[in-house]
Amino acid sequence: MTDANFDRLTPRQRDVLRGLAALKSAKRIGNDLGISESTVYGHLDSAAKTLAAPDRATAALWFQAHERQRDPQKPSGQPLRVAPAEPVAAGKPMSAASGSLRLPFRAKGSASNDLSPLQRLAWIPLLALAFAVGFGMLAAGLSFVTHLVVAVFHQA
């Protein structure tokens, strides 16, 4: 991550990143800055895009680490819970082997999900297969119960 990316952040984006790095909620950050919660999310999303971060939390951690490098004497507020991840090169997709399954739903507070259209389309056959297996298990269970009831009443 270059200093130029951090220099492109607006003062308001810096403020909301500081708030998020201090583990404040978007509502609390908005109250502190006198802006709405949705505006906080907008600034966080813009900042994450400017820094080419995979998500808002990572952007906040990168920004906090950047500020610590620039001014190590400045008090950092609350300690980090998670070490900052390595920056993802701009335009370079995250590895599918990262260990996390990315669902086709948007995260709470974000304007859209972060899947490409091709990744969203890949979910269609997966969901169809899951529903088919579920329906097959339901049909097999109903068949078993039906045979069991018939066998019990046939013996009686």
PDB file of C-alpha atoms in Angstrom:
ATOM      1  CA  MET A   1       0.000   0.000   0.000  1.00  0.00           C
ATOM      2  CA  THR A   2       1.444   3.322  -1.033  1.00  0.00           C
ATOM      3  CA  ASP A   3       1.178   6.613   0.813  1.00  0.00           C
ATOM      4  CA  ALA A   4      -0.522   8.064  -2.275  1.00  0.00           C
ATOM      5  CA  ASN A   5      -3.595   5.898  -1.648  1.00  0.00           C
ATOM      6  CA  PHE A   6      -3.837   7.142   1.924  1.00  0.00           C
ATOM      7  CA  ASP A   7      -3.286  10.741   0.785  1.00  0.00           C
ATOM      8  CA  ARG A   8      -6.333  10.454  -1.518  1.00  0.00           C
ATOM      9  CA  LEU A   9      -8.644   9.882   1.462  1.00  0.00           C
ATOM     10  CA  THR A  10     -10.866  12.811   2.380  1.00  0.00           C
ATOM     11  CA  PRO A  11     -10.794  14.176   5.938  1.00  0.00           C
ATOM     12  CA  ARG A  12     -14.265  12.708   6.587  1.00  0.00           C
ATOM     13  CA  GLN A  13     -13.170   9.282   5.314  1.00  0.00           C
ATOM     14  CA  ARG A  14     -10.212   9.465   7.679  1.00  0.00           C
ATOM     15  CA  ASP A  15     -12.534  10.324  10.573  1.00  0.00           C
ATOM     16  CA  VAL A  16     -14.869   7.383   9.954  1.00  0.00           C
ATOM     17  CA  LEU A  17     -11.906   5.001   9.493  1.00  0.00           C
ATOM     18  CA  ARG A  18     -10.504   6.173  12.834  1.00  0.00           C
ATOM     19  CA  GLY A  19     -13.876   5.537  14.447  1.00  0.00           C
ATOM     20  CA  LEU A  20     -14.156   2.060  12.970  1.00  0.00           C
ATOM     21  CA  ALA A  21     -10.575   1.237  13.995  1.00  0.00           C
ATOM     22  CA  ALA A  22     -11.547   2.300  17.523  1.00  0.00           C
ATOM     23  CA  LEU A  23     -14.291  -0.375  17.307  1.00  0.00           C
ATOM     24  CA  LYS A  24     -17.156   2.113  17.323  1.00  0.00           C
ATOM     25  CA  SER A  25     -20.432   1.260  15.629  1.00  0.00           C
ATOM     26  CA  ALA A  26     -21.514   3.181  12.533  1.00  0.00           C
ATOM     27  CA  LYS A  27     -24.333   4.715  14.554  1.00  0.00           C
ATOM     28  CA  ARG A  28     -21.889   5.937  17.213  1.00  0.00           C
ATOM     29  CA  ILE A  29     -19.473   7.281  14.587  1.00  0.00           C
ATOM     30  CA  GLY A  30     -22.358   9.113  12.926  1.00  0.00           C
ATOM     31  CA  ASN A  31     -23.463  10.618  16.236  1.00  0.00           C
ATOM     32  CA  ASP A  32     -19.905  11.729  17.032  1.00  0.00           C
ATOM     33  CA  LEU A  33     -19.466  13.355  13.612  1.00  0.00           C
ATOM     34  CA  GLY A  34     -23.003  14.696  13.235  1.00  0.00           C
ATOM     35  CA  ILE A  35     -23.823  12.618  10.143  1.00  0.00           C
ATOM     36  CA  SER A  36     -26.258   9.775   9.469  1.00  0.00           C
ATOM     37  CA  GLU A  37     -25.401   6.103   9.794  1.00  0.00           C
ATOM     38  CA  SER A  38     -25.899   5.558   6.059  1.00  0.00           C
ATOM     39  CA  THR A  39     -23.479   8.419   5.330  1.00  0.00           C
ATOM     40  CA  VAL A  40     -20.907   6.720   7.579  1.00  0.00           C
ATOM     41  CA  TYR A  41     -21.309   3.522   5.550  1.00  0.00           C
ATOM     42  CA  GLY A  42     -20.920   5.506   2.332  1.00  0.00           C
ATOM     43  CA  HIS A  43     -17.674   7.083   3.541  1.00  0.00           C
ATOM     44  CA  LEU A  44     -16.384   3.699   4.706  1.00  0.00           C
ATOM     45  CA  ASP A  45     -17.188   2.078   1.364  1.00  0.00           C
ATOM     46  CA  SER A  46     -15.510   4.918  -0.548  1.00  0.00           C
ATOM     47  CA  ALA A  47     -12.441   4.702   1.676  1.00  0.00           C
ATOM     48  CA  ALA A  48     -12.216   0.928   1.222  1.00  0.00           C
ATOM     49  CA  LYS A  49     -12.445   1.388  -2.550  1.00  0.00           C
ATOM     50  CA  THR A  50      -9.754   4.105  -2.488  1.00  0.00           C
ATOM     51  CA  LEU A  51      -7.419   1.846  -0.501  1.00  0.00           C
ATOM     52  CA  ALA A  52      -8.336  -1.228  -2.609  1.00  0.00           C
ATOM     53  CA  ALA A  53      -9.206  -3.047   0.613  1.00  0.00           C
ATOM     54  CA  PRO A  54     -11.399  -6.167   0.492  1.00  0.00           C
ATOM     55  CA  ASP A  55     -13.732  -4.748   3.160  1.00  0.00           C
ATOM     56  CA  ARG A  56     -14.287  -1.756   5.431  1.00  0.00           C
ATOM     57  CA  ALA A  57     -12.738  -3.320   8.533  1.00  0.00           C
ATOM     58  CA  THR A  58      -9.519  -4.089   6.677  1.00  0.00           C
ATOM     59  CA  ALA A  59      -9.422  -0.543   5.339  1.00  0.00           C
ATOM     60  CA  ALA A  60      -9.740   0.781   8.896  1.00  0.00           C
ATOM     61  CA  LEU A  61      -6.949  -1.493  10.110  1.00  0.00           C
ATOM     62  CA  TRP A  62      -4.673  -0.469   7.229  1.00  0.00           C
ATOM     63  CA  PHE A  63      -5.383   3.198   7.898  1.00  0.00           C
ATOM     64  CA  GLN A  64      -4.681   2.769  11.609  1.00  0.00           C
ATOM     65  CA  ALA A  65      -1.372   1.030  10.822  1.00  0.00           C
ATOM     66  CA  HIS A  66      -0.521   3.810   8.347  1.00  0.00           C
ATOM     67  CA  GLU A  67      -1.171   6.498  10.960  1.00  0.00           C
ATOM     68  CA  ARG A  68       0.952   4.638  13.500  1.00  0.00           C
ATOM     69  CA  GLN A  69       3.836   4.499  11.003  1.00  0.00           C
ATOM     70  CA  ARG A  70       3.577   8.224  10.292  1.00  0.00           C
ATOM     71  CA  ASP A  71       3.324   9.298  13.931  1.00  0.00           C
ATOM     72  CA  PRO A  72       4.357   6.526  16.356  1.00  0.00           C
ATOM     73  CA  GLN A  73       4.089   8.908  19.357  1.00  0.00           C
ATOM     74  CA  LYS A  74       0.373   9.516  18.770  1.00  0.00           C
ATOM     75  CA  PRO A  75      -1.839   7.530  21.169  1.00  0.00           C
ATOM     76  CA  SER A  76      -3.619   4.788  19.293  1.00  0.00           C
ATOM     77  CA  GLY A  77      -6.828   4.537  21.310  1.00  0.00           C
ATOM     78  CA  GLN A  78      -8.063   1.005  21.749  1.00  0.00           C
ATOM     79  CA  PRO A  79      -5.722  -1.839  20.798  1.00  0.00           C
ATOM     80  CA  LEU A  80      -6.287  -3.804  17.624  1.00  0.00           C
ATOM     81  CA  ARG A  81      -8.092  -7.100  17.986  1.00  0.00           C
ATOM     82  CA  VAL A  82      -6.816  -8.450  14.680  1.00  0.00           C
ATOM     83  CA  ALA A  83      -3.563  -7.715  12.888  1.00  0.00           C
ATOM     84  CA  PRO A  84      -4.027  -5.901   9.566  1.00  0.00           C
ATOM     85  CA  ALA A  85      -4.183  -8.178   6.545  1.00  0.00           C
ATOM     86  CA  GLU A  86      -1.822  -7.809   3.660  1.00  0.00           C
ATOM     87  CA  PRO A  87      -3.108  -5.365   1.035  1.00  0.00           C
ATOM     88  CA  VAL A  88      -4.705  -6.853  -2.057  1.00  0.00           C
ATOM     89  CA  ALA A  89      -3.301  -5.478  -5.292  1.00  0.00           C
ATOM     90  CA  ALA A  90      -5.798  -3.222  -7.055  1.00  0.00           C
ATOM     91  CA  GLY A  91      -7.773  -5.103  -9.681  1.00  0.00           C
ATOM     92  CA  LYS A  92      -6.512  -8.455  -8.470  1.00  0.00           C
ATOM     93  CA  PRO A  93      -9.284 -10.763  -7.218  1.00  0.00           C
ATOM     94  CA  MET A  94      -8.994 -12.461  -3.851  1.00  0.00           C
ATOM     95  CA  SER A  95      -8.045 -16.106  -3.895  1.00  0.00           C
ATOM     96  CA  ALA A  96     -10.920 -18.572  -3.708  1.00  0.00           C
ATOM     97  CA  ALA A  97      -8.770 -20.644  -1.356  1.00  0.00           C
ATOM     98  CA  SER A  98      -8.869 -17.916   1.293  1.00  0.00           C
ATOM     99  CA  GLY A  99     -10.950 -20.223   3.470  1.00  0.00           C
ATOM    100  CA  SER A 100     -14.132 -18.178   3.565  1.00  0.00           C
ATOM    101  CA  LEU A 101     -17.235 -18.890   1.536  1.00  0.00           C
ATOM    102  CA  ARG A 102     -18.595 -15.676   0.096  1.00  0.00           C
ATOM    103  CA  LEU A 103     -22.371 -15.763   0.096  1.00  0.00           C
ATOM    104  CA  PRO A 104     -24.500 -14.131  -2.615  1.00  0.00           C
ATOM    105  CA  PHE A 105     -26.112 -11.745  -0.134  1.00  0.00           C
ATOM    106  CA  ARG A 106     -25.031  -8.229   0.678  1.00  0.00           C
ATOM    107  CA  ALA A 107     -23.570  -7.569   4.095  1.00  0.00           C
ATOM    108  CA  LYS A 108     -25.603  -5.510   6.517  1.00  0.00           C
ATOM    109  CA  GLY A 109     -25.007  -1.828   5.845  1.00  0.00           C
ATOM    110  CA  SER A 110     -23.384  -2.224   2.436  1.00  0.00           C
ATOM    111  CA  ALA A 111     -24.930  -0.945  -0.761  1.00  0.00           C
ATOM    112  CA  SER A 112     -24.330  -4.184  -2.703  1.00  0.00           C
ATOM    113  CA  ASN A 113     -22.606  -7.515  -2.346  1.00  0.00           C
ATOM    114  CA  ASP A 114     -19.010  -7.957  -3.441  1.00  0.00           C
ATOM    115  CA  LEU A 115     -19.499 -10.888  -5.821  1.00  0.00           C
ATOM    116  CA  SER A 116     -19.009 -10.583  -9.531  1.00  0.00           C
ATOM    117  CA  PRO A 117     -21.955 -11.482 -11.791  1.00  0.00           C
ATOM    118  CA  LEU A 118     -20.218 -14.733 -12.743  1.00  0.00           C
ATOM    119  CA  GLN A 119     -19.793 -15.679  -9.083  1.00  0.00           C
ATOM    120  CA  ARG A 120     -23.466 -14.914  -8.452  1.00  0.00           C
ATOM    121  CA  LEU A 121     -24.478 -17.113 -11.395  1.00  0.00           C
ATOM    122  CA  ALA A 122     -22.351 -19.948  -9.988  1.00  0.00           C
ATOM    123  CA  TRP A 123     -24.603 -19.960  -6.921  1.00  0.00           C
ATOM    124  CA  ILE A 124     -27.687 -20.914  -8.987  1.00  0.00           C
ATOM    125  CA  PRO A 125     -26.695 -24.555  -9.651  1.00  0.00           C
ATOM    126  CA  LEU A 126     -25.370 -24.880  -6.094  1.00  0.00           C
ATOM    127  CA  LEU A 127     -28.672 -23.738  -4.631  1.00  0.00           C
ATOM    128  CA  ALA A 128     -30.622 -25.950  -7.068  1.00  0.00           C
ATOM    129  CA  LEU A 129     -28.549 -28.958  -5.989  1.00  0.00           C
ATOM    130  CA  ALA A 130     -29.071 -28.144  -2.316  1.00  0.00           C
ATOM    131  CA  PHE A 131     -32.851 -27.885  -2.814  1.00  0.00           C
ATOM    132  CA  ALA A 132     -32.892 -31.151  -4.810  1.00  0.00           C
ATOM    133  CA  VAL A 133     -31.004 -33.003  -2.080  1.00  0.00           C
ATOM    134  CA  GLY A 134     -33.246 -31.515   0.581  1.00  0.00           C
ATOM    135  CA  PHE A 135     -36.401 -32.461  -1.323  1.00  0.00           C
ATOM    136  CA  GLY A 136     -35.041 -35.976  -1.917  1.00  0.00           C
ATOM    137  CA  MET A 137     -34.380 -36.412   1.786  1.00  0.00           C
ATOM    138  CA  LEU A 138     -37.894 -35.158   2.585  1.00  0.00           C
ATOM    139  CA  ALA A 139     -39.441 -37.570   0.059  1.00  0.00           C
ATOM    140  CA  ALA A 140     -37.389 -40.477   1.418  1.00  0.00           C
ATOM    141  CA  GLY A 141     -38.452 -39.635   4.981  1.00  0.00           C
ATOM    142  CA  LEU A 142     -42.122 -39.443   3.998  1.00  0.00           C
ATOM    143  CA  SER A 143     -41.844 -42.749   2.153  1.00  0.00           C
ATOM    144  CA  PHE A 144     -40.300 -44.406   5.214  1.00  0.00           C
ATOM    145  CA  VAL A 145     -43.003 -43.060   7.529  1.00  0.00           C
ATOM    146  CA  THR A 146     -45.727 -44.180   5.077  1.00  0.00           C
ATOM    147  CA  HIS A 147     -44.295 -47.726   4.899  1.00  0.00           C
ATOM    148  CA  LEU A 148     -43.958 -47.811   8.678  1.00  0.00           C
ATOM    149  CA  VAL A 149     -47.574 -46.728   9.226  1.00  0.00           C
ATOM    150  CA  VAL A 150     -48.832 -49.258   6.649  1.00  0.00           C
ATOM    151  CA  ALA A 151     -46.770 -52.049   8.277  1.00  0.00           C
ATOM    152  CA  VAL A 152     -48.065 -51.188  11.774  1.00  0.00           C
ATOM    153  CA  PHE A 153     -51.733 -51.063  10.708  1.00  0.00           C
ATOM    154  CA  HIS A 154     -51.359 -54.188   8.567  1.00  0.00           C
ATOM    155  CA  GLN A 155     -50.209 -56.238  11.575  1.00  0.00           C
ATOM    156  CA  ALA A 156     -52.939 -54.924  13.860  1.00  0.00           C
TER     157      ALA A 156
END
